[in-house]
Coordinates of C-alpha atoms in Angstrom, one line a residue:
Chain A
X1 CA -0.3 29.6 34.1
X2 CA -2.6 32.1 32.5
X3 CA -4.7 34.9 33.8
X4 CA -8.3 35.3 32.7
X5 CA -7.6 38.8 31.5
X6 CA -4.9 37.6 29.3
X7 CA -7.2 34.8 27.8
X8 CA -10.0 37.5 27.1
X9 CA -7.5 39.7 25.5
X10 CA -6.3 37.0 23.2
X11 CA -9.8 36.0 22.4
X12 CA -11.0 39.6 21.7
X13 CA -8.0 40.3 19.6
X14 CA -8.5 37.2 17.4
X15 CA -12.3 37.4 17.1
X16 CA -12.6 41.3 16.6
X17 CA -9.7 43.7 17.2
X18 CA -7.1 42.0 15.0
X19 CA -9.6 40.0 12.9
X20 CA -7.5 38.4 10.1
X21 CA -9.8 39.2 7.3
X22 CA -11.2 42.6 8.4
X23 CA -8.2 44.2 10.1
X24 CA -5.1 42.4 9.0
X25 CA -6.4 41.8 5.5
X26 CA -4.4 38.5 5.3
X27 CA -5.2 35.4 3.4
X28 CA -7.2 37.1 0.5
X29 CA -6.4 34.4 -2.0
X30 CA -8.4 31.6 -0.3
X31 CA -10.9 34.1 0.9
X32 CA -11.7 35.1 -2.8
X33 CA -11.7 31.6 -4.1
X34 CA -13.6 29.9 -1.4
X35 CA -16.3 32.3 -0.1
X36 CA -18.7 31.9 -3.0
X37 CA -20.8 30.0 -0.6
X38 CA -21.2 29.7 3.1
X39 CA -20.4 26.0 3.6
X40 CA -17.0 26.3 1.8
X41 CA -16.1 29.3 3.8
X42 CA -16.8 27.6 7.1
X43 CA -15.0 24.4 6.0
X44 CA -11.8 26.2 5.0
X45 CA -11.9 28.1 8.3
X46 CA -12.2 24.8 10.2
X47 CA -9.2 23.3 8.5
X48 CA -7.2 26.5 9.1
X49 CA -8.1 26.5 12.8
X50 CA -6.7 23.0 13.1
X51 CA -3.4 23.9 11.3
X52 CA -3.0 27.2 13.0
X53 CA -3.4 25.8 16.5
X54 CA -0.8 23.0 15.9
X55 CA 1.7 25.3 14.1
X56 CA 1.4 27.9 16.9
X57 CA 2.0 25.3 19.6
X58 CA 5.0 23.8 17.7
X59 CA 6.7 27.1 17.1
X60 CA 6.0 28.4 20.6
X61 CA 7.6 25.1 22.1
X62 CA 10.7 25.4 19.9
X63 CA 11.0 29.2 19.9
X64 CA 14.1 29.1 22.3
X65 CA 16.0 26.9 19.8
X66 CA 15.3 28.9 16.6
X67 CA 18.0 31.5 15.9
X68 CA 16.6 34.9 15.0
X69 CA 18.4 35.1 11.6
X70 CA 16.9 31.9 10.2
X71 CA 13.5 32.0 11.8
X72 CA 11.5 32.4 8.5
X73 CA 12.9 29.4 6.8
X74 CA 12.5 27.4 9.9
X75 CA 8.9 28.6 10.3
X76 CA 8.1 27.7 6.6
X77 CA 9.6 24.3 7.2
X78 CA 7.6 23.7 10.3
X79 CA 4.2 25.0 8.8
X80 CA 4.7 23.1 5.6
X81 CA 5.6 19.8 7.3
X82 CA 2.6 20.2 9.7
X83 CA 0.1 20.9 6.9
X84 CA 1.2 17.8 5.2
X85 CA 1.1 15.7 8.3
X86 CA -2.4 17.0 9.0
X87 CA -3.4 16.3 5.5
X88 CA -2.1 12.7 5.7
X89 CA -3.5 11.9 9.1
X90 CA -6.9 13.3 8.2
X91 CA -6.9 11.1 5.2
X92 CA -6.0 8.0 7.2
X93 CA -8.0 8.5 10.3
X94 CA -11.1 10.5 9.4
X95 CA -11.5 9.5 5.8
X96 CA -15.1 10.7 5.5
X97 CA -14.3 14.1 6.9
X98 CA -11.2 14.2 4.6
X99 CA -13.4 13.8 1.5
X100 CA -15.1 17.0 2.6
X101 CA -12.3 19.1 4.1
X102 CA -9.5 17.5 2.1
X103 CA -9.6 19.9 -0.8
X104 CA -9.2 22.8 1.6
X105 CA -6.2 21.6 3.3
X106 CA -3.8 22.3 0.4
X107 CA -5.5 25.7 0.1
X108 CA -4.0 26.6 3.4
X109 CA -0.6 26.7 1.7
X110 CA -1.7 29.9 -0.1
X111 CA -2.8 31.4 3.3
X112 CA -0.3 33.7 4.9
X113 CA -2.2 33.9 8.2
X114 CA -0.5 30.8 9.6
X115 CA 2.9 32.3 9.0
X116 CA 1.9 35.6 10.2
X117 CA 0.6 34.4 13.5
X118 CA 3.7 32.2 14.0
X119 CA 6.0 35.1 13.4
X120 CA 3.9 37.7 15.3
X121 CA 2.7 35.7 18.3
X122 CA 4.0 32.2 18.8
X123 CA 7.6 33.3 18.3
X124 CA 7.3 35.4 21.5
X125 CA 4.8 33.7 23.7
X126 CA 4.5 30.4 25.6
X127 CA 2.7 27.4 24.0
X128 CA -0.7 27.7 25.9
X129 CA -1.2 31.3 24.9
X130 CA -0.1 30.5 21.3
X131 CA -2.6 27.7 21.2
X132 CA -5.5 30.1 22.1
X133 CA -4.1 32.8 19.7
X134 CA -4.2 30.2 16.8
X135 CA -7.7 29.1 17.7
X136 CA -9.2 32.5 18.1
X137 CA -7.5 34.0 15.0
X138 CA -9.2 31.0 13.3
X139 CA -12.6 31.8 15.0
X140 CA -12.3 35.3 13.8
X141 CA -11.7 34.1 10.3
X142 CA -14.5 31.6 10.6
X143 CA -17.3 34.1 11.2
X144 CA -16.0 36.5 8.8
X145 CA -15.8 34.0 6.0
X146 CA -19.2 32.6 7.0
X147 CA -20.8 36.1 6.8
X148 CA -19.0 36.8 3.5
X149 CA -19.8 33.5 1.9
X150 CA -23.5 33.6 3.2
X151 CA -23.9 37.1 1.7
X152 CA -22.4 36.3 -1.6
X153 CA -24.3 33.1 -2.0
X154 CA -27.6 34.8 -1.0
X155 CA -27.1 37.7 -3.4
X156 CA -25.5 35.7 -6.2
X157 CA -27.6 32.6 -6.3
X158 CA -30.5 33.1 -3.8
X159 CA -29.6 30.1 -1.7
X160 CA -27.9 29.3 1.6
X161 CA -26.0 26.3 2.7
X162 CA -25.5 24.8 -0.8
X163 CA -23.2 21.8 -0.6
X164 CA -24.3 21.1 3.0
X165 CA -25.5 17.6 1.9
X166 CA -21.8 16.6 1.3
X167 CA -21.0 17.5 4.9
X168 CA -24.2 16.3 6.7
X169 CA -26.0 13.9 4.5
X170 CA -29.7 14.4 4.5
X171 CA -29.7 18.1 4.8
X172 CA -30.9 20.2 2.0
X173 CA -29.7 23.8 1.0
X174 CA -32.1 26.5 1.7
X175 CA -33.7 28.3 -1.3
X176 CA -34.7 31.7 -0.1
X177 CA -35.9 33.4 -3.1
X178 CA -38.4 32.2 -5.7
X179 CA -37.2 29.7 -8.3
X180 CA -37.0 32.3 -11.1
X181 CA -34.5 34.5 -9.2
X182 CA -32.0 35.3 -12.0
X183 CA -28.9 35.3 -9.8
X184 CA -26.4 38.1 -9.6
X185 CA -23.2 36.9 -11.2
X186 CA -20.9 39.8 -9.8
X187 CA -21.4 38.5 -6.3
X188 CA -20.2 35.1 -7.1
X189 CA -17.1 36.3 -9.0
X190 CA -13.9 37.5 -7.2
X191 CA -14.7 41.3 -7.7
X192 CA -17.9 40.7 -5.8
X193 CA -15.9 39.4 -2.9
X194 CA -13.7 42.5 -2.9
X195 CA -16.7 44.7 -2.9
X196 CA -18.5 42.9 -0.1
X197 CA -15.3 42.6 2.0
X198 CA -14.9 46.4 1.6
X199 CA -18.5 46.8 2.9
X200 CA -17.8 44.5 5.8
X201 CA -14.6 46.5 6.8
X202 CA -16.6 49.7 6.6
X203 CA -19.2 48.2 8.8
X204 CA -16.6 47.2 11.4
X205 CA -15.0 50.6 11.4
X206 CA -18.5 52.2 11.8
X207 CA -19.3 50.1 14.8
X208 CA -15.9 51.0 16.4
X209 CA -16.2 54.6 15.6
X210 CA -19.6 54.6 17.2
X211 CA -18.6 52.9 20.4
X212 CA -15.5 55.2 20.6
X213 CA -17.7 58.2 20.4
X214 CA -20.1 56.8 23.0
X215 CA -17.2 56.2 25.3
X216 CA -15.9 59.7 24.8
X217 CA -19.2 61.2 25.7
X218 CA -19.4 59.0 28.9
X219 CA -16.0 59.8 30.1
X220 CA -16.2 63.6 29.7
X221 CA -19.7 64.6 30.9
X222 CA -18.9 68.3 30.6
X223 CA -18.7 67.9 26.8
X224 CA -22.3 66.8 26.7
Chain B
X1 CA 32.7 33.9 35.6
X2 CA 36.0 32.4 34.9
X3 CA 36.8 33.1 31.2
X4 CA 35.4 36.3 29.5
X5 CA 32.9 35.5 26.7
X6 CA 34.4 35.7 23.2
X7 CA 32.4 37.1 20.4
X8 CA 32.0 34.4 17.8
X9 CA 33.6 35.1 14.4
X10 CA 31.3 35.5 11.4
X11 CA 32.3 32.1 10.1
X12 CA 31.6 30.4 13.3
X13 CA 28.2 32.0 13.4
X14 CA 27.4 30.9 9.9
X15 CA 28.4 27.3 10.6
X16 CA 26.4 27.3 13.8
X17 CA 23.3 28.6 12.0
X18 CA 23.7 26.2 9.2
X19 CA 23.9 23.3 11.5
X20 CA 20.8 24.3 13.4
X21 CA 18.9 24.7 10.2
X22 CA 20.1 21.3 9.1
X23 CA 19.0 19.7 12.3
X24 CA 15.4 21.3 11.9
X25 CA 15.4 20.0 8.3
X26 CA 16.3 16.5 9.4
X27 CA 13.7 16.5 12.3
X28 CA 10.8 17.7 10.1
X29 CA 11.7 15.6 7.1
X30 CA 11.7 12.5 9.2
X31 CA 8.4 13.6 10.7
X32 CA 7.0 13.8 7.2
X33 CA 8.5 10.5 6.2
X34 CA 7.1 8.8 9.4
X35 CA 3.7 10.3 8.8
X36 CA 3.7 9.1 5.2
X37 CA 4.6 5.5 6.1
X38 CA 2.4 5.4 9.1
X39 CA -0.7 6.6 7.2
X40 CA 0.1 4.7 3.9
X41 CA -1.8 1.4 4.6
X42 CA -5.0 3.2 5.8
X43 CA -5.0 5.6 2.9
X44 CA -4.6 2.8 0.4
X45 CA -7.4 0.8 2.0
X46 CA -9.6 3.8 1.9
X47 CA -8.8 4.4 -1.7
X48 CA -9.6 0.7 -2.6
X49 CA -12.9 1.0 -0.8
X50 CA -13.7 4.0 -2.9
X51 CA -12.6 2.5 -6.1
X52 CA -14.8 -0.6 -5.3
X53 CA -17.7 1.7 -4.5
X54 CA -17.4 3.2 -8.0
X55 CA -17.0 -0.1 -9.6
X56 CA -20.0 -1.4 -7.7
X57 CA -22.2 1.2 -9.4
X58 CA -21.4 -0.2 -12.8
X59 CA -20.9 -3.9 -12.1
X60 CA -23.6 -5.8 -10.4
X61 CA -22.4 -8.2 -7.6
X62 CA -24.0 -11.3 -9.1
X63 CA -21.7 -11.0 -12.2
X64 CA -18.7 -12.4 -10.4
X65 CA -18.2 -15.1 -7.7
X66 CA -15.1 -14.0 -6.0
X67 CA -14.0 -11.4 -3.5
X68 CA -13.9 -7.8 -4.3
X69 CA -10.1 -7.6 -3.6
X70 CA -9.5 -10.3 -6.2
X71 CA -11.4 -8.2 -8.7
X72 CA -9.0 -5.3 -8.0
X73 CA -6.0 -7.6 -8.5
X74 CA -7.2 -9.3 -11.7
X75 CA -6.2 -6.7 -14.2
X76 CA -5.3 -6.3 -17.8
X77 CA -3.2 -3.4 -19.1
X78 CA -4.7 -1.3 -22.0
X79 CA -2.1 0.6 -24.0
X80 CA -2.8 4.2 -25.0
X81 CA -5.4 4.3 -27.7
X82 CA -7.5 6.9 -29.5
X83 CA -10.5 4.7 -29.2
X84 CA -10.4 4.9 -25.4
X85 CA -9.0 8.4 -25.3
X86 CA -6.3 7.4 -22.7
X87 CA -2.9 9.1 -23.2
X88 CA -1.1 6.7 -20.7
X89 CA -1.7 3.0 -20.5
X90 CA -4.7 2.3 -18.2
X91 CA -5.9 -0.9 -16.6
X92 CA -9.2 -2.9 -16.9
X93 CA -10.5 -5.0 -14.0
X94 CA -11.6 -8.5 -15.0
X95 CA -14.6 -10.1 -13.1
X96 CA -14.7 -13.9 -13.5
X97 CA -17.5 -16.4 -12.7
X98 CA -16.8 -20.2 -12.7
X99 CA -13.3 -19.5 -14.0
X100 CA -14.4 -17.6 -17.1
X101 CA -14.2 -13.8 -17.6
X102 CA -17.8 -12.5 -17.2
X103 CA -17.3 -8.9 -17.3
X104 CA -14.6 -6.0 -17.8
X105 CA -14.6 -2.8 -16.0
X106 CA -12.5 0.0 -17.6
X107 CA -12.1 3.8 -18.1
X108 CA -12.8 5.7 -21.3
X109 CA -12.2 9.3 -21.8
X110 CA -14.4 11.6 -24.1
X111 CA -12.0 14.3 -25.3
X112 CA -14.7 16.6 -26.7
X113 CA -16.9 17.6 -23.8
X114 CA -18.3 21.1 -23.7
X115 CA -15.4 22.1 -21.4
X116 CA -12.6 19.6 -21.4
X117 CA -12.5 15.9 -21.0
X118 CA -15.3 13.7 -19.5
X119 CA -14.0 10.5 -17.9
X120 CA -16.3 7.5 -17.9
X121 CA -16.2 4.1 -16.1
X122 CA -17.8 1.3 -18.2
X123 CA -18.7 -2.3 -17.3
X124 CA -19.0 -4.6 -20.4
X125 CA -20.3 -8.2 -20.1
X126 CA -18.8 -11.1 -22.0
X127 CA -21.6 -11.0 -24.5
X128 CA -20.6 -7.5 -25.5
X129 CA -23.6 -5.7 -23.7
X130 CA -23.1 -2.8 -21.3
X131 CA -23.7 -3.5 -17.6
X132 CA -23.5 0.1 -16.7
X133 CA -21.8 3.5 -17.4
X134 CA -20.9 6.2 -14.8
X135 CA -19.2 9.6 -15.2
X136 CA -16.3 9.8 -12.8
X137 CA -14.9 13.3 -13.7
X138 CA -16.1 16.2 -15.9
X139 CA -16.1 20.0 -16.0
X140 CA -19.5 20.5 -17.8
X141 CA -21.5 23.5 -17.0
X142 CA -23.3 23.2 -13.6
X143 CA -27.0 23.0 -13.9
X144 CA -26.8 22.6 -17.7
X145 CA -24.6 19.8 -19.0
X146 CA -24.0 18.0 -15.6
X147 CA -27.1 15.8 -15.8
X148 CA -24.7 13.0 -17.1
X149 CA -24.0 12.6 -13.4
X150 CA -26.9 10.8 -11.7
X151 CA -26.4 12.8 -8.6
X152 CA -27.0 16.0 -10.4
X153 CA -29.8 14.6 -12.8
X154 CA -33.2 15.9 -12.0
X155 CA -34.7 12.7 -13.2
X156 CA -34.0 10.5 -10.2
X157 CA -36.1 7.5 -11.2
X158 CA -34.3 7.0 -14.5
X159 CA -31.1 9.1 -14.8
X160 CA -30.0 10.0 -18.2
X161 CA -26.8 7.8 -18.0
X162 CA -28.8 4.6 -17.3
X163 CA -30.0 4.8 -21.0
X164 CA -26.8 2.8 -21.9
X165 CA -27.7 -0.2 -19.6
X166 CA -28.0 -3.5 -21.5
X167 CA -27.2 -1.9 -24.9
X168 CA -24.7 -3.6 -27.2
X169 CA -23.3 -3.2 -30.7
X170 CA -25.5 -6.1 -31.8
X171 CA -28.7 -4.5 -30.6
X172 CA -28.0 -0.8 -31.6
X173 CA -26.8 -0.2 -35.1
X174 CA -23.9 2.3 -35.8
X175 CA -26.3 5.0 -37.1
X176 CA -28.3 4.7 -33.9
X177 CA -25.4 5.6 -31.6
X178 CA -26.2 9.3 -31.7
X179 CA -28.4 11.7 -29.7
X180 CA -32.0 12.1 -31.0
X181 CA -31.2 15.5 -32.3
X182 CA -28.6 14.0 -34.7
X183 CA -31.0 11.1 -35.7
X184 CA -29.9 8.6 -33.1
X185 CA -31.7 6.9 -30.2
X186 CA -30.3 8.8 -27.2
X187 CA -32.2 11.5 -25.3
X188 CA -30.6 14.9 -24.6
X189 CA -31.7 18.0 -22.8
X190 CA -32.4 21.1 -24.9
X191 CA -29.6 23.6 -24.7
X192 CA -27.0 21.0 -23.7
X193 CA -26.3 18.6 -26.5
X194 CA -22.6 18.9 -26.8
X195 CA -22.1 17.0 -23.5
X196 CA -24.3 13.9 -24.3
X197 CA -23.1 13.8 -27.8
X198 CA -19.5 13.4 -26.5
X199 CA -20.6 10.8 -24.0
X200 CA -22.5 8.7 -26.6
X201 CA -19.6 8.8 -29.1
X202 CA -17.2 7.8 -26.4
X203 CA -19.3 4.9 -25.2
X204 CA -19.8 3.7 -28.9
X205 CA -16.0 3.9 -29.6
X206 CA -15.3 2.0 -26.3
X207 CA -17.7 -0.8 -27.3
X208 CA -16.0 -1.1 -30.7
X209 CA -12.6 -1.3 -29.0
X210 CA -13.8 -4.2 -26.8
X211 CA -15.2 -6.0 -29.9
X212 CA -11.9 -5.5 -31.6
X213 CA -9.7 -6.8 -28.8
X214 CA -12.3 -9.4 -27.5
X215 CA -9.9 -12.3 -27.7
X216 CA -7.2 -10.7 -25.5
X217 CA -9.6 -8.9 -23.1
X218 CA -11.7 -11.8 -22.2
X219 CA -8.8 -14.4 -21.9
X220 CA -7.9 -14.9 -18.3
X221 CA -4.3 -15.6 -19.2
X222 CA -3.4 -12.3 -21.0
X223 CA -1.8 -9.5 -19.0
X224 CA -1.9 -6.8 -21.6
X225 CA -3.5 -5.9 -24.8
X226 CA -1.0 -5.4 -27.7

C-alpha cells in the first residue's frame, strides 16, 4: 500500500514545501476575491479540498485509459463534470451547508490548482496517494487563505470572523479594535491582497533560509 | 510474439484518440445528466421551502386557511409593467380564506436604488392594506443603506421596513408617500436617503397597481392580468 514516509512527504509538500499559494502561486483569482475576510477564505478552501480530493482520485483511477495527447481536454471534462456534480449533490443533500458554501463552488472553476494537481500528480500516481495529495494541497491552501484573510480583515476592518453567524448561527464576529477604528481600505481591496501575499512569501522564504543556514552549521562543525 | 507490432498510421491514431475522447465525453455527460435528474426533486423541494420561508415573513399564517403548497400553486401572471418594475412577466401568489382571495404576495422592483435595483416582496390584503414588505435583493452600501434589510437594521425591535405594515392608499395620502426629508411620513437615516426614497416610491407604485387591477387580481378565476 503506502509507506509512512511517502505519506509524510505528500503531507509536507502540500502543507509547506509546495504550498499552492506561497510556492506555486496558483489560484490567485479566488485568492484575491475571497480573502477579504477569514471566514470566506476558510469556506472556499473547504470547498476546494472536497473537489480536489474527488478529482485527483477520479483521474488517478482512470490514468491508464487517458491517452497522453488528449489528457488536458479529458482532465478539463472530468474536473468540470465533478465540480457540477458536487455542486448539485451539496444542494440536494446538505442544503443548509450549500447556502453557505454554494457561492464558493462555482468559484473553484476559476481556480487552476485543481487542474494543476491532476496534471502534475494524479496523472502519475495511484488513487490513494492522489487522494492525500488533493487533501493536503487543500490544507496548505486553507491555512494560507485563513492567515491572509484574517490579516486583511483585521487590518482593513478591525474585526475577525465576520460572517461566522451564517456558518454557525449564534456566534458573533470579534471586534478587536475600538468602535471608532477608521479601517484601512487598501487591505480590503485586491492590491492589499497582493502586498500581504508578498509579505507572506517573504516570511516563508526567510524561515526556510534560516533553517537551511542552521542545518549547514550543524552538518559542518569546522565552519563554526 | 507471433506477428511483429505494426506502427499505427497517423489516421488510425487520430481515429483512436477521437473515439476515446468521445467515450469520455459520453460517460461524463451521462454522469452530469444523472446527477441533475437525481438531485432535481430535492433541490426543488428545498427551493420551495425557502420561497415559503420568505413568503411567511410578509404573509401571516392566519390570512389563509389552506396548505402552503396550495398557496404556491394558486398564482396569477403579471405582465411586464413600469409600475412594478418587472421586465419579464412575474407571478403573484394568491392566498384564499373561505374560498375568497384574502391576500396577494408579489414582487416589485425599485429601479432607482443607490446602486442598482432593489427587489421587494409585498403582501397586500383584500382591503388594500399592506400585510408586510421585505427586501429580497439589493446592492446598497453595506453599513449605510442596507438598513432596509431587517437583518442588517440596528433597530431590532422595530426595523425600518416594518413602517409599511398595515398602511394603505386609503389611510396615507399620495403626498405622504415620501420620506420625512421630502415632506412625507417615512423615517430615513441621515446620509442614506436615496435608498429609502426608492423603496417608498416602489411600494407606493405597487399599491396603486393593485388598486388599478383589483378586479382581476382578487378574482379566483383569472389566471393573468391583461
